[in-house]
Amino acid sequence: MTVYITTTIPYVNARPHLGFALELVQADVLARFHRRRGEAVRFQTGTDDNSLKNVLAAEAAGVPVQEFVDRNAEAFVALREPLELAVDDVIRTSRDPRHRPGVERLWRACADAGDLYREHYEGLYCVGCEQFYQPAELTGGRCPEHGTEPQRVAEENWFFRLSRHADRLHDAIAGGRLRVEPAERRNEVLAFIAGGLADFSISRSTARARGWGIPVPGDPGQVVYVWWDALGNYLTALGYGTGGDDLRRWWTGADRRVHLVGKGVLRFHAVYWPAMLLSAGLPLPTHVVVHDYLTANGRKISKSGGNSGGDAADPVALTRAYGTDAVRWWLLREVPRVGDADFTVERLIARADDELANGVGNLVNRVVSMIHRYRAGHVPGAAGAAGTAELERVAAGAPGTAELERACREAPERVAAALAEFDFRRAASAVWAVADEANRYVNLARPWELARDGDDALDAVLAALLRACRTVGDHLEPFLPGAAARVTAQCAPVDGVLPAPRPLFTRLGSPARPPRPA
RNA sequence: GGGGCGGUAGCUCAGCCGGUCAGAGCAGCGGACUCAUAAUCCGUGGGUCGUGGGUUCAAGUCCCACCCGCCCUACCA
């Protein structure tokens, strides 16, 4: 199986925020999950540099556009380390030599298909917003943003025959050839298509774009509409337009082409983009996976940062303060599949302390401690004192063993089933369930009593627990790669002896109270 | 204005095609244990399932209207 996974490419007029981190982490989980199964995976992200908003932000900052864009793009690319992303490729639309030739080729392909045409375009244009408005969007004939009366601007623009592809688009989505997930979003797209698709403008006059962007092939007075340009990244990064084998490997010949997108750009990815591909004679994405938005402390996260959300929504600041694991865990465990989620530091801490420090961390710690205390760190069964099969037989008689074994056994299929539906929350909880069950098992099996009584079952119980810890470490990898490695290392004997137990997660909330005197 | 999504216990959320679906986790309260980062385990949940109608033998679960939040409606994940 060959899987191509992409995030959207954010425009870089400001620093990245937690909402984009969500998308990156979700994509990363998918990438790691498939990779673990031995499948060929390419995980790609990038930046959308050619947006007019970048130009405006650069002007406001008094910096040349390219310099401004470079500087901000850096902050997005730099998310890899703090979020521990296993990204394979990053494409930047203003700089990457693969991009412009690809966009031009896509343009020509659609032109050759007869889907591009020039037409007189007249619209209400707000200079302040640098955009056109439909009459219905205006309030009292004025720009809702600036309160000014928009100008009537007329020019020739290039249009794409979206209308021509409506039926095929509908069939692809309704029939599941292009899966829009979750289903709520698929219905939304189908309703939109059913409402009729109008051709859309795909160029802007170079003057209004302030000279920033990719010139329309053969029409230097126009630049390519930024969405056309940006969507093209999914292809151009694969060498569409510049050659090489990547296009065949990761697009035309791939088993899955998965786009992760925010709900705000659903239409572009589930309607415009597939239509462009149909026109160009290329396969459609197989999945468009839509996530909703994050708020911080009940407020919308503003992309311009600063004011409301501020640092509360800065993924880098959060990982620095609370660690990558806690941030990733919150994003994966607390964000529902449908519906916006509100981020607060309190919830991040509560989630991490409860499930990571007290749950997984403490479990591994207590298990390894007992193996050290009762068996000098020797992994039960490994020294040949008793065969593994014998241990399992003995353990099977202990209360709760069956449940624990079942949790371990079922974890992989539960993770796979959840991720097949892009339900990250359910997938993460399937891993967590193993640790939860193992903690329960300790209290049930009471190894300290077995040790005191010299009971044979001790080795079996410890072995079962260590297996559970390893299962957690193993399946946690796509979600928390760093923590998973620590769990795994803690459970791997060195010269026949497990490493001395060390806390795997520091508590983030108020420090633990000291033990009550005995 | 049009289209869409959400509104379920203090908090975060599960509830697919209508009939043990009124649930889970967290918090709170009570108890147990001592291997462990006082961590862990057990017990404990009367919330008009946003509001008002309707369909049905039966509705969070379908239909209509309305209220609240959010997204899209030609350049914000």
Coordinates of C-alpha atoms (C1' of nucleotides) in Angstrom, one line a residue:
Chain A
M1 CA 0.0 0.0 0.0
T2 CA 1.2 3.5 -0.9
V3 CA -0.1 6.4 1.0
Y4 CA 0.3 10.1 0.2
I5 CA -0.7 12.4 3.1
T6 CA -0.8 16.1 3.0
T7 CA -1.8 19.0 5.2
T8 CA -3.0 22.3 3.8
I9 CA -0.4 24.9 3.2
P10 CA -1.1 27.8 5.4
Y11 CA -0.5 31.3 4.2
V12 CA 2.2 32.8 6.2
N13 CA 1.1 36.3 7.2
A14 CA 1.6 35.5 10.8
R15 CA 3.0 32.9 13.1
P16 CA 1.5 29.4 13.3
H17 CA -1.0 28.7 15.9
L18 CA -2.5 25.6 17.6
G19 CA -5.1 25.0 15.0
F20 CA -2.5 24.3 12.4
A21 CA -0.6 22.2 14.9
L22 CA -3.8 20.0 15.1
E23 CA -3.7 19.4 11.4
L24 CA -0.1 18.6 11.4
V25 CA -0.3 16.2 14.3
Q26 CA -3.3 14.4 12.8
A27 CA -1.4 14.0 9.6
D28 CA 1.7 12.8 11.5
V29 CA -0.3 10.1 13.3
L30 CA -1.6 8.8 10.0
A31 CA 1.8 8.9 8.5
R32 CA 3.4 7.1 11.4
F33 CA 0.6 4.6 11.7
H34 CA 0.9 3.5 8.0
R35 CA 4.6 3.5 8.1
R36 CA 4.6 1.2 11.1
R37 CA 2.6 -1.3 9.1
G38 CA 5.3 -1.3 6.5
E39 CA 3.4 0.8 4.0
A40 CA 5.1 3.4 1.8
V41 CA 4.2 6.8 3.1
R42 CA 4.9 10.3 2.0
F43 CA 3.9 13.0 4.5
Q44 CA 4.0 16.5 3.0
T45 CA 3.3 20.0 4.2
G46 CA 4.3 23.4 3.0
T47 CA 3.5 27.1 3.0
D48 CA 1.3 29.2 0.8
D49 CA 3.4 32.2 0.1
N50 CA 1.6 33.8 -2.8
S51 CA -1.5 35.0 -1.1
L52 CA -2.3 38.7 -1.4
K53 CA -2.7 38.8 2.4
N54 CA 1.0 38.1 2.6
V55 CA 1.7 41.2 0.5
L56 CA -0.5 43.3 2.7
A57 CA 1.0 42.0 5.9
A58 CA 4.5 42.6 4.5
E59 CA 3.6 46.1 3.6
A60 CA 2.1 46.7 7.0
A61 CA 5.4 45.5 8.5
G62 CA 7.4 47.6 6.1
V63 CA 9.4 44.6 4.9
P64 CA 9.9 43.4 1.3
V65 CA 7.4 40.7 0.5
Q66 CA 9.9 37.8 -0.2
E67 CA 11.8 38.6 3.0
F68 CA 8.7 38.8 5.0
V69 CA 7.4 35.5 3.6
D70 CA 10.7 33.8 4.1
R71 CA 10.8 34.8 7.7
N72 CA 7.3 33.7 8.6
A73 CA 7.5 30.5 6.6
E74 CA 10.5 29.6 8.7
A75 CA 8.3 29.5 11.8
F76 CA 6.0 27.0 10.1
V77 CA 8.8 24.8 8.9
A78 CA 10.3 25.0 12.4
L79 CA 7.2 23.3 13.9
R80 CA 8.7 19.9 13.0
E81 CA 11.0 19.5 15.9
P82 CA 8.8 20.8 18.8
L83 CA 5.8 18.7 17.5
E84 CA 8.0 15.7 16.5
L85 CA 6.6 15.5 13.1
A86 CA 7.9 12.9 10.7
V87 CA 7.5 15.1 7.7
D88 CA 9.0 13.9 4.4
D89 CA 8.8 17.1 2.3
V90 CA 8.0 20.7 2.6
I91 CA 7.1 22.8 -0.3
R92 CA 7.0 26.6 -0.4
T93 CA 5.1 28.0 -3.2
S94 CA 7.1 31.2 -3.7
R95 CA 10.5 29.6 -3.6
D96 CA 10.4 26.0 -4.5
P97 CA 11.6 25.5 -8.1
R98 CA 9.2 22.6 -8.5
H99 CA 6.1 24.8 -7.9
R100 CA 5.8 27.3 -10.7
P101 CA 6.4 24.9 -13.6
G102 CA 3.8 22.6 -12.1
V103 CA 1.2 25.3 -11.7
E104 CA 1.8 26.3 -15.3
R105 CA 1.5 22.7 -16.5
L106 CA -1.8 22.3 -14.6
W107 CA -3.0 25.5 -16.1
R108 CA -2.2 24.3 -19.6
A109 CA -3.7 20.9 -19.0
C110 CA -7.0 22.5 -18.1
A111 CA -6.7 24.9 -20.9
D112 CA -6.1 22.1 -23.4
A113 CA -9.2 20.4 -22.0
G114 CA -11.2 23.4 -23.0
D115 CA -12.0 24.4 -19.4
L116 CA -10.4 27.8 -19.3
Y117 CA -11.8 30.9 -20.9
R118 CA -11.4 34.7 -20.6
E119 CA -14.3 36.8 -19.7
H120 CA -15.2 40.3 -18.8
Y121 CA -15.6 40.4 -15.1
E122 CA -17.3 43.2 -13.2
G123 CA -17.6 43.2 -9.5
L124 CA -17.8 45.3 -6.4
Y125 CA -14.3 45.7 -5.1
C126 CA -13.3 47.0 -1.7
V127 CA -9.9 48.5 -1.8
G128 CA -9.5 48.1 2.0
C129 CA -10.1 44.4 1.9
E130 CA -8.5 44.0 -1.5
Q131 CA -11.3 41.7 -2.5
F132 CA -14.6 41.5 -4.4
Y133 CA -18.0 41.2 -2.7
Q134 CA -21.3 39.9 -3.8
P135 CA -24.0 42.5 -3.5
A136 CA -25.7 40.2 -0.9
E137 CA -22.6 40.3 1.2
L138 CA -22.7 44.0 1.6
T139 CA -24.4 45.7 4.5
G140 CA -26.4 48.6 3.2
G141 CA -24.4 48.7 0.1
R142 CA -21.2 49.1 2.0
C143 CA -18.2 46.8 2.9
P144 CA -19.0 44.9 6.1
E145 CA -15.4 45.3 7.1
H146 CA -14.7 48.9 6.3
G147 CA -18.1 50.5 6.0
T148 CA -17.0 52.1 2.8
E149 CA -18.7 51.9 -0.5
P150 CA -17.0 49.4 -2.8
Q151 CA -15.9 50.4 -6.3
R152 CA -17.3 48.9 -9.4
V153 CA -14.2 47.3 -11.0
A154 CA -14.3 45.7 -14.5
E155 CA -11.6 43.7 -16.0
E156 CA -10.9 40.6 -18.1
N157 CA -10.3 37.5 -16.0
W158 CA -9.7 33.8 -16.7
F159 CA -12.5 31.5 -15.6
F160 CA -12.6 27.8 -15.0
R161 CA -15.5 25.7 -16.2
L162 CA -16.5 24.3 -12.8
S163 CA -20.0 23.8 -14.0
R164 CA -19.0 21.2 -16.5
H165 CA -17.7 18.9 -13.9
A166 CA -20.6 19.0 -11.4
D167 CA -22.0 15.6 -12.3
R168 CA -18.8 13.6 -12.2
L169 CA -17.9 15.4 -9.0
H170 CA -21.2 14.5 -7.4
D171 CA -20.8 10.9 -8.4
A172 CA -17.3 10.6 -7.1
I173 CA -18.2 11.9 -3.7
A174 CA -21.6 10.2 -3.4
G175 CA -20.1 7.0 -4.6
G176 CA -17.2 7.1 -2.2
R177 CA -14.4 7.3 -4.8
L178 CA -13.6 10.5 -3.1
R179 CA -14.4 10.1 0.5
V180 CA -15.1 13.3 2.4
E181 CA -14.8 12.6 6.1
P182 CA -16.6 12.9 8.5
A183 CA -19.9 12.1 6.7
E184 CA -21.4 15.4 8.0
R185 CA -19.0 17.2 5.7
R186 CA -19.7 15.0 2.8
N187 CA -23.3 15.9 3.0
E188 CA -22.4 19.5 3.1
V189 CA -20.4 19.2 -0.1
L190 CA -23.1 17.3 -1.8
A191 CA -25.6 19.9 -0.9
F192 CA -23.3 22.5 -2.2
I193 CA -22.9 20.7 -5.5
A194 CA -26.6 20.1 -5.8
G195 CA -27.2 23.8 -5.4
G196 CA -25.4 24.4 -8.7
L197 CA -21.8 25.1 -9.5
A198 CA -20.8 28.4 -11.1
D199 CA -17.6 28.8 -13.0
F200 CA -15.1 30.7 -10.9
S201 CA -12.4 33.2 -11.7
I202 CA -8.9 31.9 -11.5
S203 CA -6.8 34.9 -12.3
R204 CA -6.3 38.5 -11.0
S205 CA -4.9 41.4 -12.7
T206 CA -1.2 41.7 -11.9
A207 CA -1.8 45.2 -10.8
R208 CA -4.3 44.3 -8.2
A209 CA -2.1 41.5 -7.0
R210 CA 0.7 44.0 -6.6
G211 CA 2.8 42.0 -8.9
W212 CA 3.0 39.1 -6.4
G213 CA 2.1 35.6 -7.6
I214 CA 2.6 33.4 -10.6
P215 CA 1.9 34.9 -14.0
V216 CA -0.7 33.3 -16.1
P217 CA 1.0 31.3 -18.9
G218 CA 0.8 33.5 -22.0
D219 CA -0.9 36.3 -20.2
P220 CA 1.5 38.3 -18.2
G221 CA -1.1 40.9 -17.3
Q222 CA -2.7 38.4 -15.0
V223 CA -1.5 36.3 -12.1
V224 CA -2.9 32.9 -11.2
Y225 CA -5.6 33.0 -8.5
V226 CA -3.9 32.1 -5.3
W227 CA -6.1 29.1 -4.6
W228 CA -5.4 27.5 -7.9
D229 CA -1.7 28.1 -7.2
A230 CA -1.9 26.8 -3.7
L231 CA -4.0 23.6 -4.4
G232 CA -1.5 22.8 -7.1
N233 CA 1.2 22.2 -4.4
Y234 CA -0.2 18.7 -3.9
L235 CA 1.0 17.9 -7.4
T236 CA 3.9 20.2 -8.0
A237 CA 5.8 18.9 -5.0
L238 CA 5.6 15.5 -6.7
G239 CA 7.3 16.8 -9.8
Y240 CA 4.3 17.5 -11.8
G241 CA 5.8 19.9 -14.3
T242 CA 9.4 19.2 -13.5
G243 CA 9.6 15.5 -14.0
G244 CA 10.8 12.5 -12.0
D245 CA 9.1 9.5 -10.6
D246 CA 7.3 10.9 -7.6
L247 CA 4.1 11.8 -9.5
R248 CA 3.6 8.2 -10.5
R249 CA 4.6 6.8 -7.2
W250 CA 2.6 9.1 -4.9
W251 CA -0.3 10.4 -7.0
T252 CA -1.3 8.5 -10.1
G253 CA -0.1 5.2 -8.8
A254 CA -0.8 5.6 -5.0
D255 CA -3.5 3.6 -3.2
R256 CA -4.4 6.6 -1.1
R257 CA -4.2 10.3 -1.6
V258 CA -5.3 11.9 1.7
H259 CA -5.7 15.6 2.3
L260 CA -6.2 16.9 5.8
V261 CA -8.0 20.2 5.8
G262 CA -9.8 22.6 8.1
K263 CA -13.5 23.1 7.7
G264 CA -13.0 26.6 6.4
V265 CA -11.4 25.4 3.2
L266 CA -13.5 22.3 2.6
R267 CA -15.0 23.7 -0.6
F268 CA -11.7 24.3 -2.2
H269 CA -10.5 20.8 -1.5
A270 CA -13.7 18.8 -2.1
V271 CA -15.1 20.8 -5.1
Y272 CA -12.6 23.1 -6.9
W273 CA -9.6 20.9 -6.5
P274 CA -11.2 17.6 -7.7
A275 CA -12.7 19.5 -10.6
M276 CA -9.3 20.8 -11.6
L277 CA -8.0 17.3 -11.5
L278 CA -10.8 15.9 -13.5
S279 CA -10.1 18.6 -16.1
A280 CA -6.4 17.8 -16.1
G281 CA -7.1 14.1 -16.5
L282 CA -5.6 13.1 -13.1
P283 CA -6.9 10.9 -10.4
L284 CA -8.8 12.5 -7.6
P285 CA -7.7 12.4 -3.9
T286 CA -9.2 9.4 -2.2
H287 CA -9.8 11.2 1.1
V288 CA -10.5 14.7 2.2
V289 CA -10.5 14.7 6.0
V290 CA -12.0 17.7 7.6
H291 CA -11.3 18.9 11.1
D292 CA -13.1 21.7 12.9
Y293 CA -11.5 24.7 14.7
L294 CA -9.9 25.3 18.0
T295 CA -10.7 28.1 20.3
A296 CA -8.5 29.1 23.2
N297 CA -10.1 30.0 26.5
G298 CA -13.4 30.3 24.8
R299 CA -12.2 32.7 22.2
K300 CA -11.5 32.4 18.5
I301 CA -7.8 32.0 17.8
S302 CA -6.9 35.0 15.7
K303 CA -4.3 34.3 13.1
S304 CA -2.8 37.7 13.7
G305 CA -2.0 36.4 17.2
G306 CA -1.2 38.9 19.8
N307 CA -4.5 39.9 21.4
S308 CA -6.9 37.2 22.6
G309 CA -5.5 33.8 22.3
G310 CA -1.9 35.1 22.4
D311 CA 0.6 32.7 23.8
A312 CA -2.1 30.3 24.9
A313 CA -2.4 29.2 21.3
D314 CA 1.3 29.2 20.3
P315 CA 2.3 25.6 19.8
V316 CA 6.0 26.2 20.2
A317 CA 5.5 28.1 23.5
L318 CA 3.2 25.3 24.7
T319 CA 5.6 22.5 23.9
R320 CA 8.4 24.4 25.6
A321 CA 6.3 24.9 28.7
Y322 CA 4.5 21.5 28.9
G323 CA 6.4 19.2 26.5
T324 CA 5.6 17.7 23.2
D325 CA 3.8 14.7 24.6
A326 CA 1.3 16.8 26.6
V327 CA 0.5 19.0 23.6
R328 CA 0.1 16.1 21.2
W329 CA -1.9 14.2 23.7
W330 CA -4.3 17.0 24.2
L331 CA -4.8 17.5 20.5
L332 CA -5.4 13.9 19.9
R333 CA -7.4 12.9 23.0
E334 CA -9.5 15.9 23.6
V335 CA -10.5 17.3 20.2
P336 CA -13.7 15.7 19.0
R337 CA -14.2 14.5 15.5
V338 CA -16.9 17.0 14.8
G339 CA -17.3 20.3 16.5
D340 CA -14.9 23.0 17.6
A341 CA -12.8 22.3 20.7
D342 CA -11.8 24.8 23.3
F343 CA -8.2 24.7 24.5
T344 CA -7.2 25.7 27.9
V345 CA -3.9 25.1 29.7
E346 CA -5.9 23.6 32.6
R347 CA -7.3 20.9 30.4
L348 CA -4.0 20.2 28.8
I349 CA -2.4 19.7 32.3
A350 CA -5.3 17.7 33.6
R351 CA -5.2 15.3 30.6
A352 CA -1.5 14.9 30.7
D353 CA -1.2 14.4 34.4
D354 CA -4.1 12.0 34.7
E355 CA -3.4 9.8 31.7
L356 CA 0.3 10.3 30.9
A357 CA 2.0 10.8 34.3
N358 CA -0.4 9.0 36.5
G359 CA -1.7 6.6 34.0
V360 CA 1.0 5.3 31.5
G361 CA 4.0 6.7 33.4
N362 CA 3.1 5.4 36.8
L363 CA 2.1 2.1 35.3
V364 CA 5.5 1.5 33.7
N365 CA 7.2 2.8 36.7
R366 CA 5.5 0.5 39.2
V367 CA 5.9 -2.5 37.0
V368 CA 9.6 -2.0 36.4
S369 CA 10.0 -1.2 40.1
M370 CA 8.5 -4.4 41.1
I371 CA 10.6 -6.4 38.7
H372 CA 13.6 -4.8 40.2
R373 CA 12.5 -5.2 43.8
Y374 CA 11.3 -8.8 43.4
R375 CA 13.4 -10.2 40.6
A376 CA 16.5 -7.9 40.6
G377 CA 15.5 -6.5 37.3
H378 CA 15.5 -9.8 35.5
V379 CA 12.7 -10.1 33.0
P380 CA 10.5 -13.0 34.2
G381 CA 10.9 -15.9 31.9
A382 CA 13.8 -14.5 30.1
A383 CA 16.4 -16.3 32.2
G384 CA 14.9 -19.7 31.4
A385 CA 13.6 -20.3 34.9
A386 CA 10.3 -21.1 33.4
G387 CA 9.2 -21.1 29.8
T388 CA 7.1 -18.3 28.5
A389 CA 4.3 -20.6 27.7
E390 CA 4.4 -21.9 31.2
L391 CA 4.2 -18.4 32.5
E392 CA 1.3 -17.6 30.4
R393 CA -0.5 -20.7 31.6
V394 CA 0.0 -19.8 35.2
A395 CA -0.9 -16.2 34.6
A396 CA -4.1 -17.3 33.0
G397 CA -5.3 -18.5 36.3
A398 CA -4.8 -15.1 38.0
P399 CA -7.8 -12.9 38.2
G400 CA -8.0 -10.2 35.5
T401 CA -5.4 -11.8 33.3
A402 CA -7.9 -12.6 30.6
E403 CA -9.1 -9.0 30.5
L404 CA -5.6 -7.7 30.3
E405 CA -4.6 -10.0 27.6
R406 CA -7.7 -9.1 25.6
A407 CA -7.0 -5.4 25.9
C408 CA -3.5 -6.0 24.6
R409 CA -4.7 -8.2 21.8
E410 CA -7.5 -5.9 20.7
A411 CA -5.5 -2.6 20.9
P412 CA -4.1 -2.8 17.4
E413 CA -7.4 -3.6 15.6
R414 CA -9.2 -0.9 17.6
V415 CA -6.6 1.7 16.7
A416 CA -6.8 0.6 13.1
A417 CA -10.5 0.7 13.0
A418 CA -10.6 4.2 14.5
L419 CA -8.0 5.6 12.2
A420 CA -9.8 4.1 9.2
E421 CA -12.5 6.6 10.1
F422 CA -10.0 9.3 11.0
D423 CA -11.2 9.2 14.6
F424 CA -8.0 10.2 16.3
R425 CA -9.6 10.5 19.7
R426 CA -11.0 7.0 19.6
A427 CA -7.7 5.7 18.3
A428 CA -5.7 7.3 21.1
S429 CA -8.1 6.0 23.7
A430 CA -7.7 2.5 22.4
V431 CA -4.0 2.7 23.4
W432 CA -4.8 4.3 26.7
A433 CA -7.2 1.5 27.4
V434 CA -4.3 -1.0 27.7
A435 CA -2.6 1.1 30.3
D436 CA -5.8 1.6 32.2
E437 CA -6.5 -2.2 32.2
A438 CA -2.9 -2.9 33.3
N439 CA -3.2 -0.6 36.3
R440 CA -6.4 -2.3 37.2
Y441 CA -4.7 -5.7 36.9
V442 CA -1.9 -4.7 39.3
N443 CA -4.4 -4.0 42.0
L444 CA -6.2 -7.2 41.3
A445 CA -3.2 -9.5 41.1
R446 CA -1.5 -7.9 44.1
P447 CA 2.1 -8.9 43.2
W448 CA 3.4 -7.7 46.6
E449 CA 1.4 -10.4 48.3
L450 CA 2.6 -13.0 45.8
A451 CA 6.2 -11.9 46.5
R452 CA 5.6 -12.1 50.2
D453 CA 4.1 -15.6 50.0
G454 CA 6.6 -16.9 47.5
D455 CA 3.8 -17.6 45.1
D456 CA 4.8 -19.1 41.7
A457 CA 2.3 -16.8 40.0
L458 CA 4.5 -13.8 40.6
D459 CA 6.7 -14.3 37.6
A460 CA 3.6 -14.9 35.4
V461 CA 1.9 -11.7 36.7
L462 CA 5.0 -9.6 36.2
A463 CA 5.5 -11.0 32.8
A464 CA 2.0 -10.2 31.8
L465 CA 2.4 -6.7 33.1
L466 CA 5.6 -6.1 31.2
R467 CA 4.0 -7.4 28.1
A468 CA 1.2 -4.8 28.6
C469 CA 3.7 -2.0 29.1
R470 CA 5.5 -3.0 25.9
T471 CA 2.2 -3.1 24.1
V472 CA 1.5 0.4 25.2
G473 CA 5.0 1.6 24.2
D474 CA 4.5 -0.1 20.8
H475 CA 1.1 1.3 19.9
L476 CA 1.7 4.7 21.4
E477 CA 4.3 5.5 18.8
P478 CA 2.1 7.1 16.2
F479 CA 0.5 9.3 18.8
L480 CA 3.4 10.2 21.1
P481 CA 6.6 9.1 19.4
G482 CA 8.9 10.5 22.1
A483 CA 7.0 9.0 25.0
A484 CA 6.7 5.7 23.2
A485 CA 10.4 5.5 22.8
R486 CA 10.9 6.1 26.5
V487 CA 8.4 3.5 27.5
T488 CA 10.0 1.0 25.2
A489 CA 13.5 1.7 26.4
Q490 CA 12.3 1.4 30.0
C491 CA 10.9 -2.1 29.2
A492 CA 14.0 -3.3 27.3
P493 CA 16.6 -5.2 29.3
V494 CA 20.2 -4.3 29.0
D495 CA 22.5 -7.2 29.7
G496 CA 19.5 -9.1 31.0
V497 CA 18.4 -6.4 33.4
L498 CA 15.8 -3.7 33.0
P499 CA 17.0 -0.1 33.3
A500 CA 16.4 1.4 36.8
P501 CA 12.9 2.8 37.0
R502 CA 12.7 6.5 36.1
P503 CA 9.7 8.7 35.9
L504 CA 8.7 8.9 32.2
F505 CA 6.5 11.9 32.5
T506 CA 6.8 14.8 34.8
R507 CA 3.7 16.0 36.5
L508 CA 2.6 19.3 35.0
G509 CA 0.1 20.4 37.6
S510 CA 0.8 21.3 41.2
P511 CA 3.5 19.0 42.5
A512 CA 2.4 16.0 44.3
R513 CA 1.9 16.2 48.0
P514 CA 4.5 14.4 50.1
P515 CA 3.6 10.9 51.2
R516 CA 1.7 10.7 54.4
P517 CA 4.0 9.5 57.2
A518 CA 3.7 5.8 57.6
Chain B
rG1 C1' -30.4 36.3 2.8
rG2 C1' -28.9 31.1 1.2
rG3 C1' -26.3 26.3 2.5
rG4 C1' -24.0 23.4 6.5
rC5 C1' -22.4 21.7 11.5
rG6 C1' -23.1 21.7 16.8
rG7 C1' -26.3 22.7 21.4
rU8 C1' -26.8 15.4 26.0
rA9 C1' -24.9 15.1 33.9
rG10 C1' -20.5 20.9 37.2
rC11 C1' -16.6 20.1 32.9
rU12 C1' -15.1 17.4 28.1
rC13 C1' -17.7 14.3 25.2
rA14 C1' -20.2 8.8 23.3
rG15 C1' -24.9 7.7 21.6
rC16 C1' -25.1 4.1 13.6
rC17 C1' -30.4 2.6 10.4
rG18 C1' -36.3 5.3 16.2
rG19 C1' -37.9 0.7 21.0
rU20 C1' -32.5 -1.6 28.3
rC21 C1' -29.7 5.1 25.2
rA22 C1' -30.3 8.2 29.4
rG23 C1' -24.2 6.7 29.0
rA24 C1' -18.3 7.2 29.6
rG25 C1' -14.2 10.0 31.4
rC26 C1' -12.8 14.1 34.6
rA27 C1' -14.1 16.8 39.0
rG28 C1' -16.9 15.8 43.9
rC29 C1' -18.1 12.3 47.9
rG30 C1' -17.1 7.4 50.5
rG31 C1' -13.9 3.2 50.9
rA32 C1' -9.4 -0.2 49.8
rC33 C1' -4.3 -0.9 49.0
rU34 C1' 1.1 0.1 49.3
rC35 C1' 4.4 -2.1 43.9
rA36 C1' 4.6 3.2 42.1
rU37 C1' 5.7 10.1 40.3
rA38 C1' -0.4 10.3 46.9
rA39 C1' 0.3 7.5 42.1
rU40 C1' -3.4 3.1 41.8
rC41 C1' -8.0 0.3 42.6
rC42 C1' -13.4 -0.1 44.1
rG43 C1' -18.2 2.2 45.1
rU44 C1' -21.3 6.5 44.2
rG45 C1' -24.4 9.9 38.5
rG46 C1' -32.9 12.1 39.4
rG47 C1' -29.3 15.6 33.6
rU48 C1' -37.0 18.8 31.0
rC49 C1' -31.0 14.9 26.0
rG50 C1' -31.4 24.0 23.3
rU51 C1' -37.1 25.6 23.0
rG52 C1' -42.0 24.7 21.0
rG53 C1' -45.0 21.8 17.9
rG54 C1' -45.7 17.2 14.9
rU55 C1' -45.3 11.9 13.0
rU56 C1' -45.4 7.0 15.7
rC57 C1' -47.7 1.8 19.8
rA58 C1' -42.6 4.0 20.8
rA59 C1' -38.1 10.0 19.7
rG60 C1' -31.6 12.8 22.0
rU61 C1' -32.6 9.3 17.7
rC62 C1' -37.4 11.2 12.1
rC63 C1' -40.3 16.1 10.3
rC64 C1' -41.4 21.6 10.9
rA65 C1' -40.5 26.2 13.3
rC66 C1' -37.6 29.1 16.6
rC67 C1' -33.3 30.4 19.9
rC68 C1' -27.9 30.2 20.8
rG69 C1' -22.6 29.1 19.0
rC70 C1' -19.7 28.2 14.7
rC71 C1' -18.2 27.5 9.3
rC72 C1' -19.0 28.6 4.0
rU73 C1' -21.3 32.1 0.6
rA74 C1' -14.5 34.0 -5.3
rC75 C1' -7.4 34.4 -1.3
rC76 C1' -7.4 32.5 7.0
rA77 C1' -5.4 26.1 9.4

